[in-house]
Coordinates of C-alpha atoms in Angstrom, one line a residue:
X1 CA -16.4 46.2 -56.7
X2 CA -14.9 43.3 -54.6
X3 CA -13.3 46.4 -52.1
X4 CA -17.0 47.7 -50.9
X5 CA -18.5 44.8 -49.3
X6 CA -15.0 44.6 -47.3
X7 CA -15.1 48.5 -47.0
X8 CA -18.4 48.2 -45.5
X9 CA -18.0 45.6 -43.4
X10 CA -15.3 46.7 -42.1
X11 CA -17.6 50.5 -40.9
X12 CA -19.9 48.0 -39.4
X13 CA -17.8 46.5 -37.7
X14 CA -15.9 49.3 -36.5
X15 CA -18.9 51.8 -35.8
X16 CA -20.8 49.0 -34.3
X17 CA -17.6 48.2 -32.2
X18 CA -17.7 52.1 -31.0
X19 CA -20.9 52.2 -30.2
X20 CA -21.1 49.0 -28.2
X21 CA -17.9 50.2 -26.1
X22 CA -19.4 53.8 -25.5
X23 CA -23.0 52.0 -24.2
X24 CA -20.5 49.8 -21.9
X25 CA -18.5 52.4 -20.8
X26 CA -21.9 54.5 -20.3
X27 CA -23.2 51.6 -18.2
X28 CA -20.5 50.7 -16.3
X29 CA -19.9 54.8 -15.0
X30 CA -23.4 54.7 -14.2
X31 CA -23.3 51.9 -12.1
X32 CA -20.3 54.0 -9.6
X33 CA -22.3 57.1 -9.8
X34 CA -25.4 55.4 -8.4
X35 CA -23.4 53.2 -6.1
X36 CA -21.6 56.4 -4.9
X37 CA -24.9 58.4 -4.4
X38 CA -26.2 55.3 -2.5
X39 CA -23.9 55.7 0.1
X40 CA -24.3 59.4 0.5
X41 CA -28.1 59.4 0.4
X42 CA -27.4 56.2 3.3
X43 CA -24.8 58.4 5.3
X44 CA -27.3 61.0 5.1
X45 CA -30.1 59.5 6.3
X46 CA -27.8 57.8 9.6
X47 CA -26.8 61.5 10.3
X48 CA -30.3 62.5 10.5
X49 CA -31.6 60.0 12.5
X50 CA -28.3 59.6 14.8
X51 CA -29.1 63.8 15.4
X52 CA -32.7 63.0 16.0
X53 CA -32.2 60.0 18.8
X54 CA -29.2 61.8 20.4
X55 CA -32.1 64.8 20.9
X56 CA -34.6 62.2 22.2
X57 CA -31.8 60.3 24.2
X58 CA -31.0 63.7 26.4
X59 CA -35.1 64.3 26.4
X60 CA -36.1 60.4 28.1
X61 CA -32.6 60.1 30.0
X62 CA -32.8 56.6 27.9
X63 CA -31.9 55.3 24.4
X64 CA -35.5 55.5 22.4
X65 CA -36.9 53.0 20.4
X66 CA -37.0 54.1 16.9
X67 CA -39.9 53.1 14.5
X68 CA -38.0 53.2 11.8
X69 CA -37.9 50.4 9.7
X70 CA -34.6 48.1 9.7
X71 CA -33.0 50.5 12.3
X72 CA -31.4 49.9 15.9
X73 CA -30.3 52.7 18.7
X74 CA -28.2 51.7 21.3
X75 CA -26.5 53.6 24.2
X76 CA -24.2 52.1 26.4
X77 CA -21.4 53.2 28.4
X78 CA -18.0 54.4 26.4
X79 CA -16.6 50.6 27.1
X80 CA -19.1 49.3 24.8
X81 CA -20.2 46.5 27.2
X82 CA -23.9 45.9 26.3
X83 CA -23.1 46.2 23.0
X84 CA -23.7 43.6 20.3
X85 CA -20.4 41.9 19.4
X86 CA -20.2 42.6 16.1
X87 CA -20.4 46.6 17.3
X88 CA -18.1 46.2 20.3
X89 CA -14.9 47.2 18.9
X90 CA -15.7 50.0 16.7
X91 CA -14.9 53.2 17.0
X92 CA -16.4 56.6 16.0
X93 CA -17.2 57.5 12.8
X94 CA -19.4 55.7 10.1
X95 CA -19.0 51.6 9.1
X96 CA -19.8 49.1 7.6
X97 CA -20.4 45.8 8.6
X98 CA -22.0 42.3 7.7
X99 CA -23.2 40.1 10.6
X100 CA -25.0 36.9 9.4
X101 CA -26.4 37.7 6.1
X102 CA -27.3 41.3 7.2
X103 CA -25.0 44.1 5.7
X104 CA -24.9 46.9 8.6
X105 CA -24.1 50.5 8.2
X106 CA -23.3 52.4 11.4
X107 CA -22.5 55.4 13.0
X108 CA -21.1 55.7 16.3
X109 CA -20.8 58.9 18.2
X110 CA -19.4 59.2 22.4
X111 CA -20.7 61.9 24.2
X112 CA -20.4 62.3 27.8
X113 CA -19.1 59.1 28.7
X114 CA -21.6 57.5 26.2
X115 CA -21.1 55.5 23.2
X116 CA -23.9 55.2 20.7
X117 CA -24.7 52.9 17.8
X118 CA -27.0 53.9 15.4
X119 CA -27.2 50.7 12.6
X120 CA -29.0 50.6 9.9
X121 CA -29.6 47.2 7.6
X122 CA -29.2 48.3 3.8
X123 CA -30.8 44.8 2.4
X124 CA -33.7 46.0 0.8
X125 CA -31.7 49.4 -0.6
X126 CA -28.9 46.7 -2.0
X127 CA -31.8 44.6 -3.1
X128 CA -33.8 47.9 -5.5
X129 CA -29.8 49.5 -5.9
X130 CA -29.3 45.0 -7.7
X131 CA -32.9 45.3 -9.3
X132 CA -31.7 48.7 -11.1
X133 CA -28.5 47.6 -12.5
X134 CA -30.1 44.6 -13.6
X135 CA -32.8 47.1 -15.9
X136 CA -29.7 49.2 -17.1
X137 CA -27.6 46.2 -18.3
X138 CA -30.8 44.5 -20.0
X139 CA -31.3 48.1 -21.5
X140 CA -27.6 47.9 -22.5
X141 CA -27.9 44.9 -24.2
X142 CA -30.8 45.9 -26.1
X143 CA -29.5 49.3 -27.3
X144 CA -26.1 47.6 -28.2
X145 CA -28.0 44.9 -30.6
X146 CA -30.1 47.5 -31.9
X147 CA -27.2 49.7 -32.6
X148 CA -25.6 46.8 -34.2
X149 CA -28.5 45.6 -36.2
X150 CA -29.0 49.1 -37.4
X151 CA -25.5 49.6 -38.2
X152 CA -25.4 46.4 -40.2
X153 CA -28.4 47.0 -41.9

């Protein structure tokens, strides 16, 4: 009879072990595929907008002010002079970059001798993307003691 409390321990500790690992490993895949998605639903939205000023841009002859919360249009002349520095030296295509304690992401297009900058400050998306990670871990936790306790018990 001495061999079943050591039997059993043992299942506890290995099932509990599993289950622990396989709500880790849950979380922590979760936690790329949101990331990822974040990025493409951000890309997506720059696309859009960037297609959307570059059709008021050749309307007003100008760059447009956007109302557009946490967003910034600027054209300038292929050189980039007139640009802010931290944008200057980029090239076409789609960025990332931190100025101050802003995290930027851009896209920058040239068209007809142009260069334009769309950016776009991710804070408050980082900030709800931070706030749901936090809820998934805490839920983590939870499942994993109540997994063990139930395991154990």
């Amino acid at each position: 009879m001495s061999t079943v409390p050591g039997l059993r321990q043992r299942l506890v500790v290995l099932v509990g072990g599993g289950v622990v690992l396989l709500l880790i490993a849950a979380y922590i895949s979760t936690a790329f595929v949101l990331n990822e998605r974040e990025d493409e639903m951000i890309d997506g939205i720059l696309d859009e907008q960037m297609e959307y000023s570059l059709q008021l841009y050749r309307t007003l002859g100008r760059a447009p002010e956007l109302n557009v919360p946490n967003m910034s249009f600027h054209a300038v002349p292929v050189a980039g002079a007139g640009l802010p520095p931290a944008f200057a030296g980029l090239g076409p295509g789609d960025h990332e970059v931190v100025v101050g304690r802003r995290h930027l992401h851009l896209e920058v297009k040239d068209e007809g001798g142009m260069r334009f900058v769309l950016a776009y400050d991710v804070a408050k998306q980082e900030a709800e993307f931070l706030e749901l990670l936090g809820i998934l871990g805490v839920v983590t936790l939870l499942s994993s003691g109540m997994a063990l306790w139930g395991i154990s018990w």
